[in-house]
PDB file of C-alpha atoms in Angstrom:
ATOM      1  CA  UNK A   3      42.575 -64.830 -53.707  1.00 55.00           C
ATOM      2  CA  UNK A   4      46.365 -63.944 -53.580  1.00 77.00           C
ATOM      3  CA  UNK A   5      46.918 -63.017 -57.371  1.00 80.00           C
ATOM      4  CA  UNK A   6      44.197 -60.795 -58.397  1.00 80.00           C
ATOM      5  CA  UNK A   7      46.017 -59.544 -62.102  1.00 81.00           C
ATOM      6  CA  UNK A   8      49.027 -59.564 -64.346  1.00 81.00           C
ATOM      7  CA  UNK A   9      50.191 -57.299 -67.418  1.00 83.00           C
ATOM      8  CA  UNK A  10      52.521 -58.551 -69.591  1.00 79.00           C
ATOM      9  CA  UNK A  11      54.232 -56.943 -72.609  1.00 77.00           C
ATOM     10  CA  UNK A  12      56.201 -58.689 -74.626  1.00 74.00           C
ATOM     11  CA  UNK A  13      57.517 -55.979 -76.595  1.00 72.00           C
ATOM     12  CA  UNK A  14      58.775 -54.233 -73.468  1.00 73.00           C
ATOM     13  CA  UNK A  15      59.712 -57.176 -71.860  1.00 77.00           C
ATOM     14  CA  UNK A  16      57.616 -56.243 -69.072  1.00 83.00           C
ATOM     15  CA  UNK A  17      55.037 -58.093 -66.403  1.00 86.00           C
ATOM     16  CA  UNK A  18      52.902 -56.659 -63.455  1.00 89.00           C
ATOM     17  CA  UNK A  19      51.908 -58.797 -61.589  1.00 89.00           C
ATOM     18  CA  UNK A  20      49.403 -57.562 -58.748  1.00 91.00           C
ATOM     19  CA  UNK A  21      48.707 -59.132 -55.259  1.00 91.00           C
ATOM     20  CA  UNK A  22      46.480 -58.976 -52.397  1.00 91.00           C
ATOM     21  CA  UNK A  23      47.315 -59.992 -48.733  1.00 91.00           C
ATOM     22  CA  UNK A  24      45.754 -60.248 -45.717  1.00 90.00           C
ATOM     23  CA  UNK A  25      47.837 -58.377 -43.539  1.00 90.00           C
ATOM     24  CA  UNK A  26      49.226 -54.632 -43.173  1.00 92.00           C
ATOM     25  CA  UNK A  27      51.640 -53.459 -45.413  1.00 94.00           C
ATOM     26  CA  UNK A  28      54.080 -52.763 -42.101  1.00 94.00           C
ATOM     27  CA  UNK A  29      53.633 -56.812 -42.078  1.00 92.00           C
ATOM     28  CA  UNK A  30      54.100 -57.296 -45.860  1.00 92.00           C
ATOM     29  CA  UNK A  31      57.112 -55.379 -45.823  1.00 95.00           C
ATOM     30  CA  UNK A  32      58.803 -57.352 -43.103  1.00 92.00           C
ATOM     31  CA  UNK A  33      58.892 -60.113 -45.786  1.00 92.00           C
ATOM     32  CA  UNK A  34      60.963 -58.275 -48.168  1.00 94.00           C
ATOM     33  CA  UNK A  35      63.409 -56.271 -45.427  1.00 95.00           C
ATOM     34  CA  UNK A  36      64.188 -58.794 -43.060  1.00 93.00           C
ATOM     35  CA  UNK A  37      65.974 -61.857 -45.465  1.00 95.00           C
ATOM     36  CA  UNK A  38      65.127 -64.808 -43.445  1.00 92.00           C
ATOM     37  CA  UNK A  39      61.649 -64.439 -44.159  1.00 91.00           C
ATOM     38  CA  UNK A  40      62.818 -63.375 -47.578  1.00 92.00           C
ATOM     39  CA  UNK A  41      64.065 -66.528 -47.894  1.00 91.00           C
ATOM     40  CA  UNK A  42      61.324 -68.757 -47.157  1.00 90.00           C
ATOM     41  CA  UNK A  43      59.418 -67.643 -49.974  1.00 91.00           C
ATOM     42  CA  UNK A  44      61.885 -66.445 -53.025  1.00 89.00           C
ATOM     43  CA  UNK A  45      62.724 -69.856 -53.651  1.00 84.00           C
ATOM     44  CA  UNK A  46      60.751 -72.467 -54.349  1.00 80.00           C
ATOM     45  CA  UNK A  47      60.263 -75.038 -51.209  1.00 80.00           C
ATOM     46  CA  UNK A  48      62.609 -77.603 -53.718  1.00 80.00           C
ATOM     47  CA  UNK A  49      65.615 -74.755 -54.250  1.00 83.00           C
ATOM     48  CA  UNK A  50      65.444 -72.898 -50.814  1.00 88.00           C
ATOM     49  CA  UNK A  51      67.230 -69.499 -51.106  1.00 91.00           C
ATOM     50  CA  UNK A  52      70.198 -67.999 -48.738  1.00 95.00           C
ATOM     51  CA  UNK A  53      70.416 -64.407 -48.563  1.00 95.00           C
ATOM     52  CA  UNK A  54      74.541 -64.414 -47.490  1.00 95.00           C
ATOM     53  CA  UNK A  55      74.438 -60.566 -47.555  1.00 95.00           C
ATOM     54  CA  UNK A  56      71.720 -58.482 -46.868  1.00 97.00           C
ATOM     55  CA  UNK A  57      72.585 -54.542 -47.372  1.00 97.00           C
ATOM     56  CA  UNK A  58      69.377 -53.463 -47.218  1.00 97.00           C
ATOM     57  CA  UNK A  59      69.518 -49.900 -48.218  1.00 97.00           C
ATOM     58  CA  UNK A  60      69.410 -47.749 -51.052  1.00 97.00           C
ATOM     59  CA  UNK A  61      72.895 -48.663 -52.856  1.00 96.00           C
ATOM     60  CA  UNK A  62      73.118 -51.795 -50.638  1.00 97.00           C
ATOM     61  CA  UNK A  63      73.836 -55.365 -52.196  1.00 96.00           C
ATOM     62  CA  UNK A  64      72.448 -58.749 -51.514  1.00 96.00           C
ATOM     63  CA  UNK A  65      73.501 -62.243 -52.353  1.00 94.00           C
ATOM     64  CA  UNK A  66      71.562 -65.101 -52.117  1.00 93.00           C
ATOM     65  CA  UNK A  67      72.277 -68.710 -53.627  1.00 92.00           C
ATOM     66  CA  UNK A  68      69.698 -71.462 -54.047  1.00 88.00           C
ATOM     67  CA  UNK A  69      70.123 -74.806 -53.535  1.00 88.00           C
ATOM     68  CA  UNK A  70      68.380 -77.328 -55.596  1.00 82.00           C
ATOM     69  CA  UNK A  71      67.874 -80.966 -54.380  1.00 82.00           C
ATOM     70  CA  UNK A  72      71.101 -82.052 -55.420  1.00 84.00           C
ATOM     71  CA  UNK A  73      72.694 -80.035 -53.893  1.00 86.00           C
ATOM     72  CA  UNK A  74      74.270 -77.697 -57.083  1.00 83.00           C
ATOM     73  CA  UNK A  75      73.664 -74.283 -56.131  1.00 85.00           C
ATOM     74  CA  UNK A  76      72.569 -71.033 -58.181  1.00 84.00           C
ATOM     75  CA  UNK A  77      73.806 -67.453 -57.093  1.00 89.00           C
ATOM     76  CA  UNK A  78      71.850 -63.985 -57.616  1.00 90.00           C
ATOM     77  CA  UNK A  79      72.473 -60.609 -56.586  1.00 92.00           C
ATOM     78  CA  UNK A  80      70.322 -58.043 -55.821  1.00 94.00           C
ATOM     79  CA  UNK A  81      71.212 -54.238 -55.666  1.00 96.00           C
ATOM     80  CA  UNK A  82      68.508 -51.688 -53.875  1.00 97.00           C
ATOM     81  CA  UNK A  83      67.923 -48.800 -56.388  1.00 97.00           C
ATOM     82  CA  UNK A  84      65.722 -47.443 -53.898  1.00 97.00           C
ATOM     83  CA  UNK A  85      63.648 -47.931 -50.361  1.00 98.00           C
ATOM     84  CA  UNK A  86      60.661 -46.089 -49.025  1.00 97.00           C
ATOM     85  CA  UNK A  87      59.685 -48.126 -46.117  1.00 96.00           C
ATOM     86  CA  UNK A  88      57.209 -49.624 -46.142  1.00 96.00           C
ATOM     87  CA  UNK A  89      55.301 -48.598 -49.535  1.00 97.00           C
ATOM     88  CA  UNK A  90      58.571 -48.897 -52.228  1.00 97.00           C
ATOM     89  CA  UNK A  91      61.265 -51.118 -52.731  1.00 97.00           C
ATOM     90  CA  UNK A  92      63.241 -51.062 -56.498  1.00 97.00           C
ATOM     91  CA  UNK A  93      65.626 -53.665 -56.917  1.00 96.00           C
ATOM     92  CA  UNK A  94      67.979 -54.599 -60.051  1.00 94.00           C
ATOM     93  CA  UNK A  95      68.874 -58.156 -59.691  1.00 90.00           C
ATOM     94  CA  UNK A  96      71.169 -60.669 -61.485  1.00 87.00           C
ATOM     95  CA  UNK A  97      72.448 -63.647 -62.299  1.00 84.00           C
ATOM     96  CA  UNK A  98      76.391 -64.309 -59.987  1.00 87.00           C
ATOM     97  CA  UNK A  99      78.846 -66.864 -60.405  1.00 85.00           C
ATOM     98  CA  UNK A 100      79.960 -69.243 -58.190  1.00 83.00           C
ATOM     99  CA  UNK A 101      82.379 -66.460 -55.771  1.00 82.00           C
ATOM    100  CA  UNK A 102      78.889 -64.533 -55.932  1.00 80.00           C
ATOM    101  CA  UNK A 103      80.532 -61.636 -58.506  1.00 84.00           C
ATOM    102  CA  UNK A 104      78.085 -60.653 -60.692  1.00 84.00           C
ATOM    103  CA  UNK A 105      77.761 -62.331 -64.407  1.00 80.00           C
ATOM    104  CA  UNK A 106      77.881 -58.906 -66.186  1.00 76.00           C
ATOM    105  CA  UNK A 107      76.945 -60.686 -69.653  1.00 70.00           C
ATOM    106  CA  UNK A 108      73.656 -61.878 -68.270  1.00 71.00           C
ATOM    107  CA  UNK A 109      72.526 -58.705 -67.962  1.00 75.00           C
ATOM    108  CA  UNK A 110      70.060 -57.730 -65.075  1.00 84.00           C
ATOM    109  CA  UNK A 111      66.135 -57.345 -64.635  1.00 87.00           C
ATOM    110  CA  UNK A 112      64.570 -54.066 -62.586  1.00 91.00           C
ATOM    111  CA  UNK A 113      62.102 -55.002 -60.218  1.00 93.00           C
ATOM    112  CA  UNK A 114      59.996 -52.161 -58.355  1.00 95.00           C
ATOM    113  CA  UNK A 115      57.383 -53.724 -55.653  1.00 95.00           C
ATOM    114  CA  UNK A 116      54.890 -51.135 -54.164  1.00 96.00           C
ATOM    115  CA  UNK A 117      52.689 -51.881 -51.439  1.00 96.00           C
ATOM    116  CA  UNK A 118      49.476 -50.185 -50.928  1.00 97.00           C
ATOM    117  CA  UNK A 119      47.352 -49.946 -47.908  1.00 97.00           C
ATOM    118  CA  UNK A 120      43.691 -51.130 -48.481  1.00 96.00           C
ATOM    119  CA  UNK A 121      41.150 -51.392 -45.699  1.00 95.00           C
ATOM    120  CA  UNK A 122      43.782 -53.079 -43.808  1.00 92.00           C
ATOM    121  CA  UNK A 123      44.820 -55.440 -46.190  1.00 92.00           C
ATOM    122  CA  UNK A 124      47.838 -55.232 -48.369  1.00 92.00           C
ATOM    123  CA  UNK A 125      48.099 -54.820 -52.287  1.00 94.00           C
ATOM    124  CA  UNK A 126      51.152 -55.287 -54.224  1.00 93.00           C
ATOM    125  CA  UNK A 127      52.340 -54.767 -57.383  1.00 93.00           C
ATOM    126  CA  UNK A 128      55.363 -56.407 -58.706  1.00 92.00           C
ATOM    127  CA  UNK A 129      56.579 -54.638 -62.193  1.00 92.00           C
ATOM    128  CA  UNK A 130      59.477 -56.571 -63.904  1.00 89.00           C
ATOM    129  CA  UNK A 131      61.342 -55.126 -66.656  1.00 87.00           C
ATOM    130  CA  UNK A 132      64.027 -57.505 -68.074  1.00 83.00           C
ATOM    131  CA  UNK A 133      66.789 -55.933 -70.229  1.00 79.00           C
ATOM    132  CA  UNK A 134      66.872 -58.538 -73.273  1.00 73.00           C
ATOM    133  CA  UNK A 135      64.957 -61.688 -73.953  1.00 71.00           C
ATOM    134  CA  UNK A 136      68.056 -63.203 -73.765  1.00 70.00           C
ATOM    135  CA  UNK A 137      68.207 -62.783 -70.337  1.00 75.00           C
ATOM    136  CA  UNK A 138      64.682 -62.613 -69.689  1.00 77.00           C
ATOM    137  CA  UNK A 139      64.932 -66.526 -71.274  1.00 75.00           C
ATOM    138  CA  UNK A 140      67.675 -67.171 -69.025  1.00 74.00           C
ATOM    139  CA  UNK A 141      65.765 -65.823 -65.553  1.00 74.00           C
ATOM    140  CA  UNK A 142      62.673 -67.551 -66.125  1.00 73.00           C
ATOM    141  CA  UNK A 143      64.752 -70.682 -67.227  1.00 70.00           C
ATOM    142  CA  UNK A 144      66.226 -70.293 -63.717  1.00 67.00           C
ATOM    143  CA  UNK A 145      63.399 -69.877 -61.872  1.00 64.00           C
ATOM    144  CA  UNK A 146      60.903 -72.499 -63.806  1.00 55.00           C
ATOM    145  CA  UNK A 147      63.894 -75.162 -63.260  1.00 50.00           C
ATOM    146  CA  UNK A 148      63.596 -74.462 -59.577  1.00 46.00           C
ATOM    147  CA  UNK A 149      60.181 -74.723 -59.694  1.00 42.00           C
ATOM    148  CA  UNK A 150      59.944 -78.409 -60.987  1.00 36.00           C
ATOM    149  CA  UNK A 151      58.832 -80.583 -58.532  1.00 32.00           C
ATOM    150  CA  UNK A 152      57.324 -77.737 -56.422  1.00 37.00           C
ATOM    151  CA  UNK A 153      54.967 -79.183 -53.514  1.00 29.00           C
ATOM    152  CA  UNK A 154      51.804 -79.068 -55.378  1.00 29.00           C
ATOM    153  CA  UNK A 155      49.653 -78.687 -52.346  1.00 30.00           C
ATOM    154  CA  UNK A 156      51.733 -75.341 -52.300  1.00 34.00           C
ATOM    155  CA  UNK A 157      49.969 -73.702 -54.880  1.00 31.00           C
ATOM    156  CA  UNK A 158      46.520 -75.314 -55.440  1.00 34.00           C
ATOM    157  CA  UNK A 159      45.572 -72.488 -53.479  1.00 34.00           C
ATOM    158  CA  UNK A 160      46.466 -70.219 -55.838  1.00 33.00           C
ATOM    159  CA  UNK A 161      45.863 -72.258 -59.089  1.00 37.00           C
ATOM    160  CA  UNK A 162      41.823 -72.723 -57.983  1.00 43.00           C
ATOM    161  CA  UNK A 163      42.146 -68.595 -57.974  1.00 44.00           C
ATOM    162  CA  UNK A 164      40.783 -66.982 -61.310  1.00 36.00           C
ATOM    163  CA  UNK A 165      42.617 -67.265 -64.441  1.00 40.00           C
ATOM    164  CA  UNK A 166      45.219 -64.519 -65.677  1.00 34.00           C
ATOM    165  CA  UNK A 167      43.907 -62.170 -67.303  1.00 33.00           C
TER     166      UNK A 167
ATOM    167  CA  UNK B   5      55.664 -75.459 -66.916  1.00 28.00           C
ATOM    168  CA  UNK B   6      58.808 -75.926 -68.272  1.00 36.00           C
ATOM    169  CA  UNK B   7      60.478 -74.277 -71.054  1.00 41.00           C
ATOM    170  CA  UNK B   8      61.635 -77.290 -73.070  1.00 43.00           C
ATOM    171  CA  UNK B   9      60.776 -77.475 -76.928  1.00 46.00           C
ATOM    172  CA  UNK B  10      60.488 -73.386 -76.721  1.00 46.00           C
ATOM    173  CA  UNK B  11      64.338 -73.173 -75.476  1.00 49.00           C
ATOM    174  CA  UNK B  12      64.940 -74.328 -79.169  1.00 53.00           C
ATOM    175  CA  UNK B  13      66.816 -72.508 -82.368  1.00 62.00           C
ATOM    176  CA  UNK B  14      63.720 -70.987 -83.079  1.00 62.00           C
ATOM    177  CA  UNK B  15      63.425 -69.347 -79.531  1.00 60.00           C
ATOM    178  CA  UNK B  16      66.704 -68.438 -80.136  1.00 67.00           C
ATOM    179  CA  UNK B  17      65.875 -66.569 -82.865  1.00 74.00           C
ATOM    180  CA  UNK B  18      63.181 -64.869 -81.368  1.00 72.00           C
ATOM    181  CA  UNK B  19      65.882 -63.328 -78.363  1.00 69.00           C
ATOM    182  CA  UNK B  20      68.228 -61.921 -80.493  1.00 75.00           C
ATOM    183  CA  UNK B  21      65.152 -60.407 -82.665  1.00 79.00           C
ATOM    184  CA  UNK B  22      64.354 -59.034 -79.515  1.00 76.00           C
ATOM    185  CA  UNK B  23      67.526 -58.414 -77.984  1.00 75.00           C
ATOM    186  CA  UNK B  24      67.771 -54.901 -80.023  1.00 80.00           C
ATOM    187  CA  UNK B  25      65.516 -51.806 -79.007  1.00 81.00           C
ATOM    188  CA  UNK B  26      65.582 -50.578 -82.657  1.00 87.00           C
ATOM    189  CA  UNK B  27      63.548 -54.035 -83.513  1.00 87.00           C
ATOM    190  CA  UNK B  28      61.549 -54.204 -80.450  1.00 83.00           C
ATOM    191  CA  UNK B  29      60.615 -50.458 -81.344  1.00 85.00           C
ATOM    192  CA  UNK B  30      59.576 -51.598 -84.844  1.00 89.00           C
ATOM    193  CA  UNK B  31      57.517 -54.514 -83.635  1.00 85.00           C
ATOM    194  CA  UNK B  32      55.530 -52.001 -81.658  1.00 83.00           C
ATOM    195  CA  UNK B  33      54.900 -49.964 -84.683  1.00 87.00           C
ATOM    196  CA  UNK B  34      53.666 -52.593 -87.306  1.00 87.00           C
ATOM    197  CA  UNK B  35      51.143 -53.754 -84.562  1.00 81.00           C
ATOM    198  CA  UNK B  36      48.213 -53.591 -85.905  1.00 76.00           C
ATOM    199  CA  UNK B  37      47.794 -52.245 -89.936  1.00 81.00           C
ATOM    200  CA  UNK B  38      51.418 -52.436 -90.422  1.00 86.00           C
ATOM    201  CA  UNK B  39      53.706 -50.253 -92.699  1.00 90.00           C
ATOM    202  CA  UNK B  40      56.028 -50.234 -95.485  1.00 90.00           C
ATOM    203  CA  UNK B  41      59.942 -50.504 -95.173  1.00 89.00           C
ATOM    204  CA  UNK B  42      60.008 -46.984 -96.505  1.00 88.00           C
ATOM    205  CA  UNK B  43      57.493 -45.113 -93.708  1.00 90.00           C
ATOM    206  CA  UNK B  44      58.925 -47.250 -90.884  1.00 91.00           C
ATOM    207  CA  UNK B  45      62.734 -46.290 -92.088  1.00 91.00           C
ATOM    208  CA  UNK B  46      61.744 -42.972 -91.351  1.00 92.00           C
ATOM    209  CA  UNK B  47      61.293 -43.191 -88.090  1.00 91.00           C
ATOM    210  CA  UNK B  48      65.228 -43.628 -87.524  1.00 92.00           C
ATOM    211  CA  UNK B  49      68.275 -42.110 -87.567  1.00 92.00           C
ATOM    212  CA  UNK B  50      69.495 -44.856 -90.068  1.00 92.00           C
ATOM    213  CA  UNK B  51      69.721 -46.112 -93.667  1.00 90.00           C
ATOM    214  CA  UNK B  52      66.958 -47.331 -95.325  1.00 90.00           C
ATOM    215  CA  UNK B  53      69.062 -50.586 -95.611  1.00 91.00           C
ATOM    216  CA  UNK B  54      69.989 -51.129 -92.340  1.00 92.00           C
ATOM    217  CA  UNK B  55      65.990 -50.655 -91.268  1.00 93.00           C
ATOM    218  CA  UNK B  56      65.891 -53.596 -93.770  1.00 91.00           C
ATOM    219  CA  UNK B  57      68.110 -55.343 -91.563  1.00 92.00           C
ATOM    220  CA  UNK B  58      66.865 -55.206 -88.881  1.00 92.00           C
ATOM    221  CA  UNK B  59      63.034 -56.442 -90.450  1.00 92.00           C
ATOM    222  CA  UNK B  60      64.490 -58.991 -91.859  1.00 91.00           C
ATOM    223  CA  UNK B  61      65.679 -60.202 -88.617  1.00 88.00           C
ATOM    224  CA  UNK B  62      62.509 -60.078 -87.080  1.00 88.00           C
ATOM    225  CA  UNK B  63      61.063 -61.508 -90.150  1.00 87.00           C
ATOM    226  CA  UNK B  64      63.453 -64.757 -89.711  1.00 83.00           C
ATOM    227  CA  UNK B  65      62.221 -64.720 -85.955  1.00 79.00           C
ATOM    228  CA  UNK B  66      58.527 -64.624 -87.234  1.00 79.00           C
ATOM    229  CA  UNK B  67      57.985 -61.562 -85.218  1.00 84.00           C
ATOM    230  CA  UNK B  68      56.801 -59.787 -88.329  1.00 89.00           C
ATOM    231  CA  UNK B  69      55.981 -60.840 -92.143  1.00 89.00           C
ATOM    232  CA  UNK B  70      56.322 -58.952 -94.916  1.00 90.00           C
ATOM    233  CA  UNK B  71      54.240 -58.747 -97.913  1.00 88.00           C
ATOM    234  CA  UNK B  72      54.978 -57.197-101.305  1.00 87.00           C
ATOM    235  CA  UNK B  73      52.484 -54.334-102.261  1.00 81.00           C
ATOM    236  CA  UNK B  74      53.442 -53.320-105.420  1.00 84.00           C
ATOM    237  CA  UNK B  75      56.835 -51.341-105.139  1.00 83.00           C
ATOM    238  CA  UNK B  76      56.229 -51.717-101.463  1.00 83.00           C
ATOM    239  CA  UNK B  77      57.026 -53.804 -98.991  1.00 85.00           C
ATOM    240  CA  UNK B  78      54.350 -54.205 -95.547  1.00 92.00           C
ATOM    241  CA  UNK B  79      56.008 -54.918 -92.471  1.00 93.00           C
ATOM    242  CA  UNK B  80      53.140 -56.736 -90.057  1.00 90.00           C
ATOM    243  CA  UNK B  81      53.575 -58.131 -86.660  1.00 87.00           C
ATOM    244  CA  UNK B  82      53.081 -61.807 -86.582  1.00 84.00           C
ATOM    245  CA  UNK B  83      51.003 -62.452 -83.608  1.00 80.00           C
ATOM    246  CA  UNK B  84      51.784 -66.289 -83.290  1.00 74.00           C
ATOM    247  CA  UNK B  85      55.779 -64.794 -82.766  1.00 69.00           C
ATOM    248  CA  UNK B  86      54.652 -62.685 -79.983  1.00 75.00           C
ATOM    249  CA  UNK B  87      52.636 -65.419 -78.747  1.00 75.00           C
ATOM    250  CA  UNK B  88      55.389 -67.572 -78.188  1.00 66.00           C
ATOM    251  CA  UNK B  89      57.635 -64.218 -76.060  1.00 69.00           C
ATOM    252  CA  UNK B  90      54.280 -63.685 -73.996  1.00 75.00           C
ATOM    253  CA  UNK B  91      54.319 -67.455 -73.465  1.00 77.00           C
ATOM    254  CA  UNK B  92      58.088 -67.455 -71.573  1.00 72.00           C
ATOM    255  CA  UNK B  93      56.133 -64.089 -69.677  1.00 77.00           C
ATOM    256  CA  UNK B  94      53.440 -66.324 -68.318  1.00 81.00           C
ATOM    257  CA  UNK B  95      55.691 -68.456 -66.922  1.00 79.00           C
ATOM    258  CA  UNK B  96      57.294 -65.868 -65.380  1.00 80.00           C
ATOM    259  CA  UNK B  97      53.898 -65.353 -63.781  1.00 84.00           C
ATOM    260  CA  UNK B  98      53.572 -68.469 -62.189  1.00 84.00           C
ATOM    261  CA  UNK B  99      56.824 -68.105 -60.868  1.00 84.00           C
ATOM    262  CA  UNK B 100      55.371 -65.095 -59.161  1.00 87.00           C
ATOM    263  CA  UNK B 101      51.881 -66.782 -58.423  1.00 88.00           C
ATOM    264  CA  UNK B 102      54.015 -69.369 -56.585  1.00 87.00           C
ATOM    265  CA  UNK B 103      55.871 -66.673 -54.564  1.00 90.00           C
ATOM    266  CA  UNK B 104      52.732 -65.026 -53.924  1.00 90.00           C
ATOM    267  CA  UNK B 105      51.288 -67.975 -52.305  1.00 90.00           C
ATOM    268  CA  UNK B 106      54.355 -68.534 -49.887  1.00 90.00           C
ATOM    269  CA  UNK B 107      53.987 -65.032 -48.665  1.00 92.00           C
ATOM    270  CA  UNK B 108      50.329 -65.699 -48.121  1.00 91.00           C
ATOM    271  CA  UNK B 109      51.499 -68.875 -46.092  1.00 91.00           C
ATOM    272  CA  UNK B 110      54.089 -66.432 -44.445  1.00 91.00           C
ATOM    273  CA  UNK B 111      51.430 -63.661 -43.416  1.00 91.00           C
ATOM    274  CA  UNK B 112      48.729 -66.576 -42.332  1.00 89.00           C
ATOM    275  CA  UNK B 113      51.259 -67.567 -39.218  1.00 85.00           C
ATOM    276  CA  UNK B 114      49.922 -64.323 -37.836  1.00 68.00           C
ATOM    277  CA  UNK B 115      51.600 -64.278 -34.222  1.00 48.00           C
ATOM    278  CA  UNK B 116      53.120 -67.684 -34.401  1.00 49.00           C
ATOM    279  CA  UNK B 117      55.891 -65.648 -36.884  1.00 48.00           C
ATOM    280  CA  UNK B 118      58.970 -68.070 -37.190  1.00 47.00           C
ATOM    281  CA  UNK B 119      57.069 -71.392 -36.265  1.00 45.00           C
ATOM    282  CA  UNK B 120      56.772 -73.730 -39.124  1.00 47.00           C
ATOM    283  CA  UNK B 121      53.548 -75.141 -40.254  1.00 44.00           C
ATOM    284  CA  UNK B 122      53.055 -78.611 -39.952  1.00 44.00           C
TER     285      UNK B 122
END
């Protein structure tokens, strides 16, 4: 089971969302430092992501676009708040327009990911934490849209898991 | 999956309710038994009016109802409001269920690490 619980708050605009692998977290954090793994698995398999830039330390900035299956494109940027490899990664990320400058009126969401050994497996926790609903709208509007059409077979996996708690 | 009907005025409404940490503060404290306009206007560094305000923008956003008690007023979190804010979170969640299941994917290549699966 890959998605073993989520928190959500909707008065602080807040989800964790907790996850179990089957691999070291040395391994699971080669997924988030080294972007062209990133990138086969931040956007859906319909609205690949690109990770242009990939500053990957604390201060550094990331692009990325996606690009849906006609071809428009949607840009993000990514900022590292802070990196202890390989058990914390903090992120602020936002919406960019189309020279990849970031849309300051969308706001941005804080994203901290901590990986945890256990028994040789990994556990981690994503905790979101989106400014406004506004913009929380607007991410998950981005990122369901990219999502339509997603290669079922993709996620039966995880759908045939237990229910959310 | 999709965020259709909910992307509507009344969603709207709901965001900019939200959209203020004064409200979202108030929300939190009329979870539950609620209280009156008076007791929850003491609570800020603001008029009693503009703590009015601000209820009465949640109220329009059916975050919260208010019911007349006498001279009072009770402010009460509406749970189907929050409902529908915890409903654009869960989708949020399957975005992340979906990521987490193309990591899994990722990690399962093991040593053949760049190769795709057929």
């Amino acid at each position: 089971m890959t998605v073993i619980s989520s928190t959500k708050s909707p008065e602080a605009l807040s989800l964790t969302i907790v996850a179990e692998f089957d691999a070291g977290v040395e391994r699971v954090w080669q997924i988030w430092e080294d972007p062209r793994q990133l990138e086969r698995w931040w956007g859906p398999p319909t609205w690949p992501a690109t990770f242009e830039e990939f500053d990957f330390q604390p201060g550094g900035r990331a692009s990325y676009y996606m690009t849906g299956p006609d071809g428009t494109t949607a840009r993000g940027w990514w900022r590292f708040t802070a990196i202890a490899a390989p058990e914390r990664l903090e992120l602020d990320d936002g919406f960019a327009d189309d020279n990849g400058a970031p849309v300051e009126d969308m706001g941005t969401a804080r994203m901290a990911a901590t990986l945890e050994d256990i028994g040789g497996r990994t556990r981690m926790t994503i905790a979101s934490t989106f400014e406004s609903p506004e913009q929380m709208e607007k991410m998950i509007q981005m990122g369901m849209e990219e999502g339509m059409g997603l290669a079922m077979g993709q996620i039966d996996a995880i759908l045939a898991g237990q229910p959310a708690t | 999956m999709v965020v259709d009907e909910l992307r509507e005025a009344e969603l709207d409404r709901v965001f900019q309710a939200f959209a203020d940490s004064t409200r979202r503060d108030i929300v939190r404290r009329v979870t539950g038994d609620g209280l009156n306009v008076s007791a929850l206007a003491r609570h800020y560094a603001m008029s009693f009016a503009a703590v009015q305000k601000h209820v009465a923008v949640l109220e329009r956003a059916s975050l919260v109802t208010k019911e007349r008690r006498g001279r009072e007023q009770l402010v009460r979190a509406n749970r189907d409001g929050l409902e529908r804010a915890r409903q654009l979170l869960d989708e949020y969640e399957a975005i992340w269920r979906q990521r987490a299941g193309r990591i899994a994917d990722i990690l399962a290549e093991g040593t053949a690490q760049g190769r795709e699966t057929p």
